[in-house]
Amino acid sequence: MMQFLIKRLIGLLFIVLGVTFITFMLGYFAPSDPIKEMMGEHFDYQTWQQLRHVYGFDLPWYQQYFNFLTRLARFDLGTSFHPQQRAVWDIIKDGVPISVELAFWGTIVTLLLGVPVGIWSALKANTWVDTLNMSAALTLYALPVFILAVFVQILILWLNNAGISWPVIGWGTPWQYSWSDIQYKLAPILTYGAAGYAYYARLTRTTLLEVLRQDYIRTARAKGLRERVVIYRHALRNAIIPLITVIGLLLGLLVTGSFFIETIFGIPGVARITVNSVFERNYPVIQATTILIAIGVVLGNLIADVLYLLVDPRIKTE
Amino acid sequence: MDTSDKEPEVVAKDTSNANAGIIPAPDFLDLQDIPATSESILQTQTDRKARKSLSPFQESMLRFRRDTRAMISVGALIFLVLLASGGPPIYKHIGGTYQSDFGTPIGPAIYHSYDYQQLSSQNQGPSAQYWLGTDNLGRDLLARLMQGLLISIIVALLVEIVDVVVGVLVGVLAGYYGGWTDTILARFTDLIFAFPGLLFAILLTGIFGQSASDYFGSLPVVGPFLANGNGPLVIVSLALALVSWPLMARYVRGQTLQLKQQQFIEAARSAGTSDVRIILRHIIPNIFSIVFIASTLNIAGTIIGESGLSLLGLGVRPPGSSLGLMIADGADTLEIHPWNVLLPTIVLTIIVLAISFIGDGLRDAFDPHTKD
């Protein structure tokens, strides 16, 4: 198992390296000159060259990339362009807990709602409960998250007109759950988790139905075991394995969703900072957030691998 | 216990309904988990006799045509495509002459264009002049909607062409020859999967979008089309194509690996058929169904991606139009004029759901497991 983990870790390290290379190269070949833009009206050649030297832009690309990597290795994310000279981490640090919180609750919604609904649907296969659940899940999964977000906002506005007062945008204090915080957080979190919820509900139903067709389930039933034991001890344990393998896909959904949820609901998280930096052409911040997000995804995949090993002992090494 | 007792009864009812000509409930799984009653077995047997001469593809299409949900989706999709491609030129010829803001008379060719602003008529409801009303800059919503649809369809087609050509080429080569093509493909897909596609597209469009707009707008042939804020679309298409082909290549590679083991390939090889001929005549026709299904589902993803990027302000820019841009434009006045947002949202919902249902229907129709 150790050997497998080390192998995976090395593979993941290469992926992170690849991500840093892509983000660096995109910044390097960017058509606009950030320093020229920064100076604006006050452009003069001498200061321009000086600033280029300060930021290290006069070096050849491999040296710049090397410097970039060594700075990263020291957890130094660099200096931002707007506002000038401010550390990138300073700009990002308020967004990180918010995005992590959002992703955490999104995962909770996905797993704690999606899996039970999938089980329920599988147990009531081909009844109206199942049809209703699965139609809802298919719709939620097919619709892009920003459309769901818009529908949710229109619904809240409509309810507000009817009398209740519920906030439409904003986030409240991160990791605090007073009533007003919950009011802010409820709609974005539910919308955020919807796609993952739908995917997991459908997947759980399919895998559970498949497992229930197996011979050992028939044996368990023939032994006279109670239905509850058959489902939860024998079927569900085996149905869980495929659910772990798609955690990577869940992470992709979470990252994609965060861009739209944070933009539409006005949540000041990492994704929103990234989009704003794109408009400001604040490359150091974009590079930093991209790498942070990629590392998050890679770590999530690693956790999925470890879980997989723990749940299914048949996959020892290869 | 009680659930297992109930199940067969309910199932039996379902199938009898289907035989009576009532549309069965949509099923998201293959039909295997419905135990066949003796009646339905008889029916499939007679069916099989009747269409013995059909090719597997025709058989699949026959199954697809019986899928009501998918057929309704095909109808909706054809309607939207016709609306986007044929709508604007017709719409520009319908309507009387009205006064512009400056007191000059204007015809439908002007006020029914997607970028004409009539500031005196903002956020209007449907009228004879503006069939679906106007947005918060006094632009015709129907004209903008049709233009947005057209953009979505063009981007989806462009991305799909790249996706299929590159995905099939790399996938077949990697699956058939293995070796370094395979290794590079595996590494590349790992990278793409670790690096969420949308993030890459945001990076690419954010960094190159503005200069693309300036550059492509000045090109000779395509310039006029790309000038009105549509320039970043080239980057959007490129980004979406770049992140979508590895998945296609992976599907194709898997299928090719399976096919390579089959005896008819071995037979062809022992008869001295060249590799190129084997790939073109024996492998590519056999991966057709998987490519067909994967690209249908990818089209939905591409349309979502394009409108999402435009919504974030990274795709089409004003005065151009895109479904995502229309949503973003209306978002500020959502509380007062929800219609401006609701209209593009509903159309996008319809198009995405229709394509997903078609993809689902195709998958069921082409899946060999659902045959019996």
XYZ file of C-alpha atoms in Angstrom, chain A residues 15 18-19 22-23 26-27 29-31 122-127 131 134-135 138-139 142-144 146-147 150-151 153-154 157 202 205-206 209 213 221 227 255-256 259-260 263-264 274-275 278-279 281 283 286 290 293-294 297-298, chain B residues 1 3-4 7 10-11 14 25-26 28-29 32-34 69 190-191 193-196 198-200 202-204 206-208 210-211 304 307-309 311-314 327 334-335 338 341-342 345-346 348-349 352-353 356-357 360 363:
112
model
C 0.511 16.890 -12.525
C 2.335 20.499 -15.388
C -0.285 22.880 -14.015
C 0.735 25.848 -18.119
C -0.230 28.759 -15.892
C -0.052 31.532 -20.300
C 1.119 34.459 -18.206
C 2.831 34.741 -23.505
C 0.061 37.092 -22.434
C -0.263 39.807 -25.081
C -33.232 1.688 -5.935
C -35.367 0.037 -3.265
C -38.500 1.445 -4.864
C -37.251 0.788 -8.398
C -39.812 1.419 -11.132
C -42.405 2.952 -8.837
C -39.497 7.922 -11.481
C -34.729 10.144 -11.151
C -36.505 12.706 -13.352
C -31.628 13.972 -14.487
C -32.910 17.535 -14.814
C -28.294 18.217 -17.106
C -28.917 21.865 -16.243
C -25.856 24.061 -15.866
C -25.745 29.025 -13.397
C -29.236 28.373 -14.703
C -30.788 32.134 -11.640
C -33.952 30.102 -11.064
C -32.709 33.759 -7.231
C -35.942 34.403 -9.096
C -37.299 37.281 -5.156
C -28.367 8.319 -10.132
C -29.372 3.781 -7.740
C -27.658 2.124 -10.709
C -29.605 -2.239 -8.467
C -28.999 -8.731 -8.961
C -32.012 -13.718 1.072
C -34.142 -7.415 4.233
C -14.622 23.737 -9.029
C -16.761 24.578 -12.066
C -17.065 30.079 -10.394
C -20.737 30.545 -11.165
C -20.230 35.196 -9.210
C -24.021 34.980 -9.245
C -9.815 34.678 -9.933
C -12.467 36.104 -12.247
C -8.692 38.026 -15.018
C -10.399 41.332 -15.761
C -5.002 41.094 -15.864
C -1.460 37.449 -13.586
C -4.514 34.204 -11.416
C -5.163 28.334 -10.415
C -7.409 25.041 -7.087
C -5.396 22.414 -8.969
C -8.337 18.835 -6.881
C -5.184 16.711 -6.822
C -39.132 -7.877 2.779
C -40.357 -4.134 -1.063
C -39.255 -7.356 -2.727
C -41.751 -5.200 -6.908
C -45.672 -3.200 -10.007
C -43.360 -4.212 -12.795
C -45.859 -1.387 -16.042
C -42.350 5.860 -17.541
C -38.904 7.031 -18.647
C -32.746 5.903 -16.686
C -31.229 2.490 -16.472
C -32.619 -5.192 -17.959
C -34.015 -4.778 -14.483
C -37.546 -5.200 -15.752
C -38.793 11.783 -24.945
C -4.510 13.015 -16.391
C -3.441 16.634 -16.582
C -8.723 15.877 -15.516
C -6.702 17.361 -12.670
C -7.036 20.806 -14.201
C -10.751 21.516 -14.432
C -13.548 25.532 -17.161
C -10.600 26.912 -15.208
C -8.371 26.417 -18.224
C -11.223 30.998 -18.064
C -7.455 31.405 -18.031
C -7.148 31.242 -21.801
C -9.170 35.942 -19.774
C -5.610 36.378 -20.945
C -6.053 36.309 -24.723
C -9.261 41.118 -25.489
C -6.442 41.022 -28.006
C -23.066 25.361 -21.399
C -22.756 30.636 -22.328
C -21.078 30.228 -18.947
C -17.941 32.000 -20.122
C -21.963 35.057 -18.450
C -18.712 35.599 -16.575
C -17.875 38.307 -19.114
C -15.142 36.301 -20.845
C -28.425 36.475 -18.584
C -33.519 40.857 -12.019
C -35.797 42.165 -9.263
C -37.084 39.119 -14.377
C -33.146 36.880 -17.550
C -35.909 34.327 -17.667
C -32.527 30.953 -19.230
C -35.590 29.073 -20.432
C -30.876 27.514 -22.657
C -32.703 25.051 -20.408
C -29.477 21.665 -22.918
C -32.204 19.299 -21.747
C -29.087 15.523 -22.964
C -32.283 13.576 -23.641
C -29.514 9.478 -23.303
C -27.046 5.595 -25.538
